[in-house]
């Protein structure tokens, strides 16, 4: 469905939020590239280069020119563009009423190394991606040792000690303040943007004593930090309430730094020192059927839920709200990485296996169907649901009986799902059982 959001004939122009410095390339290469990947990094650098050359080339070009330059298709371009948007390196604007559509892409400067390593989100993901030693090497590389000047006296001259002002009679006539083009400036990156937060502060406060944590402690900055930490570390409101209360007991106050340290200590104890990893959480918008329209049928509503949920959500639902096991999470992460399954497809696969295998997440079944669906190049939720339905409609294999003394007949090996199609139709009882399983899968995702 990517063509609904982007077409090769759509025009574009590239702007920058102020002046991008050569030093930014270093920050992008060493700090951002491990998080966004080589594709998104290459897209940013290509756009930067195109922006620098716009005056001497063209002010507008089509996305066809861009995909030719990147050697991608528009779907890949849209996926990599969204990675830049999500991490705060690109803003995308669509001009109203244009046909073909016209986009303005505004390159955002990366965070300064100081802000990056104190971000509380990006630095955590970088630590996870690179490991302790490489992370600290990079942090040292971007660090500057400040000299100790406590035993020195500041002798710097002030402006008015050196310079003087001219008398009005000495000034050159003819200067007028003109409202011309805006002089290039440099606006700091605002950092990561979190929208539509689902964090429930009311539930959190129910688990906090107002004798320990007062309402005045919840400043806008503190609330924003709580939301970010809950997202990164996947902390439920009731658990966050206990963490906030402990932070207030230990320090008699709440601040961004104190909360980050308290949450980090809690997570290290709960997860044996591991660090949260950066994952693309939901089905990419370009592969969502219901990103731009509302579902009508129950099956469409189920498909929308699969598109909006994460594999973690599916496992948590299967655990009836409990925390998924570490083994299940590792299995899902490995399968998605090896078979390159999208989150929406993985959601359908997990739910299909959980419902048909008596709530058990069998490693063999997951690997079997994941490899099958990967070979079938399944990318969308609807394609995955159709395959799941096809599997449910397959009759059960019956063991073949051999006569006494007969030798087994040689058969060419074919994929199991092909051979199963040659079996006779299912009995009424089997078909009813399969239909009940399918209805059970779909009913969980009704609005």
Coordinates of C-alpha atoms in Angstrom, one line a residue:
X1 CA 0.0 0.0 0.0
X2 CA 3.0 2.3 -0.2
X3 CA 1.8 3.9 -3.4
X4 CA -0.9 5.6 -1.4
X5 CA 1.7 7.6 0.4
X6 CA 4.4 8.0 -2.2
X7 CA 4.7 7.8 -6.0
X8 CA 7.7 8.2 -8.3
X9 CA 6.1 11.2 -10.0
X10 CA 5.7 13.1 -6.7
X11 CA 8.1 16.0 -6.6
X12 CA 10.3 17.0 -3.7
X13 CA 12.6 19.7 -2.5
X14 CA 15.2 19.4 0.3
X15 CA 15.8 22.0 2.9
X16 CA 17.9 22.1 6.1
X17 CA 17.1 23.4 9.5
X18 CA 19.9 25.9 9.5
X19 CA 23.5 25.2 8.6
X20 CA 24.7 21.6 8.8
X21 CA 28.4 21.4 9.9
X22 CA 31.1 19.0 8.8
X23 CA 31.3 17.8 12.5
X24 CA 27.7 16.5 12.1
X25 CA 28.9 13.9 9.6
X26 CA 31.1 12.4 12.4
X27 CA 28.2 12.3 14.8
X28 CA 25.8 10.8 12.2
X29 CA 28.4 8.1 11.2
X30 CA 29.5 7.0 14.6
X31 CA 26.4 7.6 16.8
X32 CA 23.3 7.4 14.6
X33 CA 24.3 4.9 11.9
X34 CA 24.4 1.9 14.4
X35 CA 20.8 2.7 15.3
X36 CA 19.2 3.6 12.0
X37 CA 21.2 1.3 9.7
X38 CA 23.2 1.9 6.6
X39 CA 20.1 2.5 4.4
X40 CA 18.7 5.4 6.4
X41 CA 22.2 6.8 7.0
X42 CA 22.8 6.7 3.2
X43 CA 19.5 8.4 2.5
X44 CA 20.3 11.3 4.9
X45 CA 23.8 11.8 3.4
X46 CA 22.3 11.7 -0.1
X47 CA 19.7 14.3 0.8
X48 CA 22.4 16.5 2.4
X49 CA 24.5 16.4 -0.7
X50 CA 21.4 17.1 -2.9
X51 CA 20.6 20.1 -0.7
X52 CA 24.1 21.5 -1.0
X53 CA 23.8 21.2 -4.8
X54 CA 20.3 22.5 -5.3
X55 CA 21.2 25.9 -6.4
X56 CA 23.5 24.6 -9.2
X57 CA 21.2 21.7 -10.2
X58 CA 17.5 22.0 -9.7
X59 CA 15.3 23.3 -7.0
X60 CA 12.8 20.5 -7.4
X61 CA 13.1 16.9 -8.5
X62 CA 10.9 13.8 -8.5
X63 CA 11.1 10.8 -6.2
X64 CA 12.0 8.8 -9.4
X65 CA 15.3 10.7 -9.4
X66 CA 15.9 9.8 -5.8
X67 CA 15.1 6.1 -6.1
X68 CA 17.4 5.9 -9.1
X69 CA 20.2 7.5 -7.1
X70 CA 19.6 5.1 -4.2
X71 CA 18.9 2.1 -6.4
X72 CA 15.8 1.3 -4.3
X73 CA 12.0 1.2 -5.0
X74 CA 9.5 3.7 -3.5
X75 CA 8.6 1.2 -0.8
X76 CA 12.2 0.9 0.4
X77 CA 12.6 4.7 0.2
X78 CA 9.5 5.2 2.4
X79 CA 10.7 2.7 5.0
X80 CA 14.1 4.3 5.3
X81 CA 12.6 7.8 5.3
X82 CA 10.4 6.9 8.3
X83 CA 13.5 5.7 10.2
X84 CA 15.0 9.2 9.8
X85 CA 11.7 10.8 10.8
X86 CA 11.3 8.6 13.9
X87 CA 14.7 9.3 15.2
X88 CA 14.4 13.1 14.7
X89 CA 16.7 13.6 11.7
X90 CA 14.0 14.5 9.2
X91 CA 10.7 16.4 9.0
X92 CA 8.4 15.7 6.1
X93 CA 5.8 18.2 4.8
X94 CA 3.2 17.6 2.1
X95 CA 1.9 20.6 0.2
X96 CA -1.9 20.7 0.2
X97 CA -3.9 20.3 -3.0
X98 CA -1.0 19.5 -5.3
X99 CA -1.3 16.9 -8.0
X100 CA 1.2 15.3 -8.4
X101 CA 2.0 15.7 -4.7
X102 CA 4.9 17.9 -3.6
X103 CA 7.0 17.1 -0.6
X104 CA 9.4 19.3 1.3
X105 CA 12.0 17.4 3.3
X106 CA 13.7 19.3 6.1
X107 CA 17.0 17.8 7.3
X108 CA 17.4 18.2 11.1
X109 CA 20.8 18.4 12.6
X110 CA 21.8 15.5 14.9
X111 CA 22.0 16.0 18.6
X112 CA 25.3 17.2 19.9
X113 CA 27.4 14.4 21.5
X114 CA 26.7 15.9 24.9
X115 CA 22.9 15.7 24.4
X116 CA 23.1 12.3 22.7
X117 CA 25.0 10.6 25.6
X118 CA 22.6 12.2 28.1
X119 CA 19.4 11.6 26.1
X120 CA 18.2 8.7 28.2
X121 CA 16.9 6.9 25.1
X122 CA 19.3 7.0 22.2
X123 CA 22.4 6.4 24.4
X124 CA 20.8 3.4 26.0
X125 CA 20.0 1.9 22.6
X126 CA 23.5 2.6 21.4
X127 CA 25.0 0.9 24.4
X128 CA 22.9 -2.2 23.6
X129 CA 23.9 -2.2 20.0
X130 CA 27.7 -1.7 20.4
X131 CA 28.4 -3.2 23.8
X132 CA 30.1 -1.6 26.8
X133 CA 33.7 -1.3 25.5
X134 CA 32.9 0.2 22.1
X135 CA 30.3 2.5 23.7
X136 CA 32.8 3.9 26.2
X137 CA 35.4 4.3 23.5
X138 CA 33.0 6.5 21.5
X139 CA 32.0 8.4 24.6
X140 CA 35.7 9.1 25.3
X141 CA 36.3 10.1 21.7
X142 CA 33.6 12.8 21.8
X143 CA 34.7 14.0 25.3
X144 CA 36.9 17.0 26.0
X145 CA 39.0 17.3 29.1
X146 CA 38.4 20.7 30.6
X147 CA 41.5 22.4 32.3
X148 CA 41.3 23.2 36.0
X149 CA 41.3 27.0 36.2
X150 CA 40.5 27.3 39.8
X151 CA 44.0 28.8 40.5
X152 CA 43.8 31.2 37.6
X153 CA 42.4 34.7 37.4
X154 CA 40.2 35.7 34.5
X155 CA 42.0 38.5 32.6
X156 CA 39.7 38.6 29.5
X157 CA 38.9 42.1 28.2
X158 CA 35.3 43.1 27.8
X159 CA 33.8 44.5 24.6
X160 CA 33.6 48.1 25.7
X161 CA 37.1 48.0 27.1
X162 CA 38.4 47.4 23.5
X163 CA 35.9 49.0 21.2
X164 CA 34.2 52.4 21.1
X165 CA 31.0 53.7 19.4
X166 CA 31.0 56.3 16.6
X167 CA 29.3 59.6 17.1
X168 CA 26.2 60.0 14.9
X169 CA 27.9 62.6 12.8
X170 CA 30.6 60.1 11.9
X171 CA 28.3 57.3 10.7
X172 CA 27.8 56.5 7.0
X173 CA 24.4 57.5 5.8
X174 CA 22.2 55.2 3.8
X175 CA 21.9 52.2 6.0
X176 CA 18.3 50.9 6.3
X177 CA 16.9 47.9 8.0
X178 CA 15.5 45.7 5.2
X179 CA 13.2 42.8 5.5
X180 CA 14.9 40.4 3.1
X181 CA 15.6 36.7 3.1
X182 CA 16.1 35.1 6.5
X183 CA 19.7 34.8 7.5
X184 CA 20.8 31.2 7.9
X185 CA 20.9 30.1 11.5
X186 CA 21.2 26.9 13.5
X187 CA 18.3 25.6 15.5
X188 CA 19.0 22.8 18.0
X189 CA 17.4 19.4 17.4
X190 CA 14.4 19.2 19.8
X191 CA 15.2 15.5 20.4
X192 CA 12.9 12.5 20.0
X193 CA 9.2 13.2 19.7
X194 CA 6.8 10.8 21.6
X195 CA 3.2 11.1 20.5
X196 CA -0.1 9.5 21.6
X197 CA 1.4 8.2 24.9
X198 CA -0.6 5.4 26.3
X199 CA 1.0 5.7 29.7
X200 CA -1.7 6.0 32.5
X201 CA -0.6 8.4 35.1
X202 CA -3.8 7.9 37.1
X203 CA -3.0 4.2 37.6
X204 CA 0.6 5.0 38.5
X205 CA -0.5 7.5 41.2
X206 CA -2.8 4.9 42.7
X207 CA 0.4 3.0 43.7
X208 CA 2.1 6.1 45.2
X209 CA 1.6 7.5 48.7
X210 CA 0.8 11.2 48.4
X211 CA 2.7 11.6 51.8
X212 CA 5.9 10.7 50.0
X213 CA 5.4 12.1 46.5
X214 CA 3.4 15.3 46.3
X215 CA 1.6 16.5 43.2
X216 CA 4.0 19.5 42.8
X217 CA 6.9 17.0 42.2
X218 CA 5.3 16.0 38.9
X219 CA 6.6 18.9 36.8
X220 CA 6.1 18.8 33.0
X221 CA 9.8 17.7 32.6
X222 CA 9.4 14.9 35.2
X223 CA 6.2 13.6 33.5
X224 CA 7.9 13.6 30.1
X225 CA 10.8 11.7 31.5
X226 CA 8.5 9.1 33.1
X227 CA 6.7 8.6 29.7
X228 CA 10.0 8.1 27.9
X229 CA 11.4 5.7 30.5
X230 CA 8.2 3.7 30.5
X231 CA 8.5 3.3 26.7
X232 CA 12.2 2.4 26.6
X233 CA 12.1 -0.1 29.5
X234 CA 8.5 -1.3 29.0
X235 CA 7.4 -0.5 32.5
X236 CA 3.8 -0.8 33.5
X237 CA 2.2 2.2 35.5
X238 CA 1.9 0.2 38.8
X239 CA 5.6 -0.7 38.6
X240 CA 6.6 2.8 37.7
X241 CA 4.7 4.0 40.7
X242 CA 6.9 1.9 43.0
X243 CA 10.1 3.2 41.2
X244 CA 9.0 6.9 41.5
X245 CA 8.2 6.4 45.2
X246 CA 11.6 4.8 45.9
X247 CA 13.3 7.7 44.1
X248 CA 11.4 10.2 46.2
X249 CA 12.2 8.3 49.4
X250 CA 16.0 8.1 48.6
X251 CA 16.4 11.7 47.5
X252 CA 13.4 13.7 48.8
X253 CA 12.8 15.0 45.3
X254 CA 12.1 14.0 41.7
X255 CA 14.3 15.0 38.8
X256 CA 15.1 13.7 35.3
X257 CA 18.5 12.4 36.3
X258 CA 17.3 10.8 39.5
X259 CA 14.5 9.0 37.7
X260 CA 16.8 7.7 35.0
X261 CA 19.3 6.3 37.6
X262 CA 16.5 4.7 39.6
X263 CA 14.9 3.1 36.5
X264 CA 18.3 1.9 35.2
X265 CA 19.1 0.3 38.6
X266 CA 15.7 -1.4 38.7
X267 CA 16.0 -2.7 35.2
X268 CA 19.5 -4.0 35.8
X269 CA 18.3 -6.0 38.8
X270 CA 15.2 -7.3 37.0
X271 CA 17.1 -8.3 33.8
X272 CA 20.5 -9.3 35.0
X273 CA 22.3 -6.2 33.8
X274 CA 20.9 -6.2 30.2
X275 CA 20.0 -3.1 28.3
X276 CA 16.9 -2.4 26.3
X277 CA 17.2 -2.8 22.5
X278 CA 15.9 -0.6 19.7
X279 CA 13.2 -2.4 17.7
X280 CA 10.9 -1.2 14.9
X281 CA 7.8 -1.8 17.0
X282 CA 4.9 -2.1 14.6
X283 CA 4.1 -2.9 11.0
X284 CA 5.6 -0.2 8.7
X285 CA 2.9 2.2 7.6
X286 CA 3.7 1.5 4.0
X287 CA 2.6 -2.1 4.6
X288 CA -0.5 -1.3 6.6
X289 CA -3.8 -1.8 4.7
X290 CA -5.7 0.2 7.3
X291 CA -3.3 3.1 7.7
X292 CA -5.5 5.4 5.7
X293 CA -8.9 3.7 5.9
X294 CA -11.2 2.2 8.5
X295 CA -11.9 -1.5 8.7
X296 CA -15.5 -2.7 8.1
X297 CA -15.7 -6.5 8.5
X298 CA -14.6 -8.4 11.6
X299 CA -11.7 -9.9 9.6
X300 CA -10.6 -6.4 8.6
X301 CA -10.8 -5.2 12.2
X302 CA -8.6 -8.2 13.2
X303 CA -6.1 -7.3 10.4
X304 CA -5.9 -3.7 11.8
X305 CA -5.2 -5.0 15.2
X306 CA -2.4 -7.2 13.9
X307 CA -1.0 -4.1 12.1
X308 CA -1.1 -2.0 15.2
X309 CA 0.2 -4.5 17.8
X310 CA 3.8 -5.7 18.4
X311 CA 5.0 -9.3 18.8
X312 CA 5.6 -8.4 22.4
X313 CA 1.9 -7.5 22.7
X314 CA 0.9 -10.9 21.2
X315 CA 3.1 -12.8 23.7
X316 CA 1.8 -10.7 26.6
X317 CA -1.8 -11.4 25.6
X318 CA -1.0 -15.1 25.5
X319 CA 0.5 -14.8 29.0
X320 CA -2.8 -13.2 30.1
X321 CA -1.1 -9.9 30.8
X322 CA 2.0 -11.3 32.3
X323 CA 5.6 -10.7 31.2
X324 CA 6.6 -12.9 28.2
X325 CA 9.3 -15.4 28.9
X326 CA 12.9 -14.5 27.9
X327 CA 13.1 -17.7 25.8
X328 CA 10.0 -16.7 23.8
X329 CA 11.3 -13.2 23.2
X330 CA 14.7 -14.5 22.0
X331 CA 12.9 -17.0 19.7
X332 CA 10.8 -14.2 18.2
X333 CA 13.7 -11.8 17.8
X334 CA 15.9 -14.5 16.1
X335 CA 13.1 -15.6 13.7
X336 CA 12.3 -12.1 12.7
X337 CA 16.0 -11.4 12.1
X338 CA 16.8 -14.6 10.2
X339 CA 13.6 -14.8 8.1
X340 CA 13.1 -11.0 7.7
X341 CA 9.4 -11.2 8.7
X342 CA 7.6 -7.9 9.3
X343 CA 6.1 -7.3 12.8
X344 CA 2.5 -7.7 11.4
X345 CA 3.3 -11.0 9.8
X346 CA 5.0 -12.2 12.9
X347 CA 1.9 -11.3 14.9
X348 CA -0.3 -13.4 12.8
X349 CA 2.1 -16.3 12.8
X350 CA 2.4 -16.2 16.6
X351 CA -1.3 -16.0 17.2
X352 CA -1.9 -18.8 14.7
X353 CA 0.5 -21.2 16.4
X354 CA -0.6 -20.3 20.0
X355 CA -4.2 -20.9 19.1
X356 CA -3.7 -24.1 17.2
X357 CA -1.1 -25.7 19.5
X358 CA -2.9 -25.5 22.8
X359 CA -1.3 -22.2 23.9
X360 CA 2.2 -23.6 23.3
X361 CA 4.8 -21.7 21.4
X362 CA 6.6 -24.6 19.8
X363 CA 10.0 -23.7 18.5
X364 CA 9.7 -26.2 15.7
X365 CA 6.3 -25.0 14.5
X366 CA 7.5 -21.3 14.6
X367 CA 10.5 -22.1 12.5
X368 CA 8.6 -24.3 10.1
X369 CA 5.9 -21.7 9.3
X370 CA 8.3 -18.7 9.5
X371 CA 10.5 -20.3 6.8
X372 CA 7.5 -21.2 4.7
X373 CA 6.0 -17.7 4.9
X374 CA 9.4 -16.1 4.2
X375 CA 9.8 -18.2 1.1
X376 CA 6.3 -17.1 0.0
X377 CA 7.6 -13.5 0.5
X378 CA 4.7 -12.6 2.8
X379 CA 4.9 -8.9 3.8
X380 CA 1.4 -7.8 4.8
X381 CA -1.0 -8.9 7.5
X382 CA -3.7 -9.8 5.0
X383 CA -1.3 -12.1 3.1
X384 CA -0.3 -13.8 6.4
X385 CA -4.0 -14.2 7.4
X386 CA -4.8 -15.8 4.1
X387 CA -1.9 -18.3 4.6
X388 CA -3.0 -19.0 8.1
X389 CA -6.6 -19.6 6.9
X390 CA -5.2 -21.9 4.2
X391 CA -3.3 -23.9 6.8
X392 CA -6.5 -24.2 8.9
X393 CA -8.4 -25.5 5.9
X394 CA -5.9 -28.3 5.3
X395 CA -7.2 -31.7 6.4
X396 CA -5.2 -33.7 8.9
X397 CA -2.8 -36.3 7.4
X398 CA -3.8 -39.8 8.1
X399 CA -1.1 -42.5 8.5
X400 CA -0.8 -44.7 5.5
X401 CA -1.3 -48.5 6.1
X402 CA 1.0 -51.0 4.4
X403 CA 0.2 -54.6 3.6
X404 CA 2.2 -57.4 5.1
X405 CA 5.5 -57.9 3.4
X406 CA 5.1 -54.9 1.1
X407 CA 8.0 -52.5 0.6
X408 CA 7.6 -48.8 1.0
X409 CA 7.0 -46.9 -2.2
X410 CA 9.6 -44.3 -3.0
X411 CA 8.2 -40.7 -3.3
X412 CA 10.0 -37.5 -4.3
X413 CA 10.3 -35.1 -1.4
X414 CA 8.1 -32.1 -1.6
X415 CA 7.3 -29.3 0.9
X416 CA 4.8 -30.7 3.4
X417 CA 2.3 -27.9 2.8
X418 CA 2.0 -29.0 -0.9
X419 CA 1.6 -32.7 -0.1
X420 CA -1.1 -31.9 2.5
X421 CA -3.2 -30.3 -0.2
X422 CA -3.6 -33.7 -1.9
X423 CA -5.3 -35.2 1.1
X424 CA -9.1 -35.8 1.0
X425 CA -11.5 -33.2 2.4
X426 CA -11.8 -32.8 6.2
X427 CA -14.6 -34.4 8.1
X428 CA -17.4 -32.2 9.4
X429 CA -15.9 -32.4 12.9
X430 CA -12.4 -31.4 11.8
X431 CA -13.7 -28.5 9.7
X432 CA -15.9 -27.3 12.6
X433 CA -12.9 -27.4 15.0
X434 CA -10.7 -25.4 12.5
X435 CA -13.4 -22.8 12.0
X436 CA -13.8 -22.4 15.8
X437 CA -10.0 -21.9 16.1
X438 CA -10.1 -19.2 13.4
X439 CA -13.1 -17.4 15.0
X440 CA -11.3 -17.5 18.3
X441 CA -8.2 -15.8 16.7
X442 CA -10.3 -13.1 15.1
X443 CA -12.6 -12.5 18.1
X444 CA -9.7 -11.3 20.3
X445 CA -9.1 -8.4 18.1
X446 CA -12.7 -7.0 17.8
X447 CA -13.0 -3.4 18.8

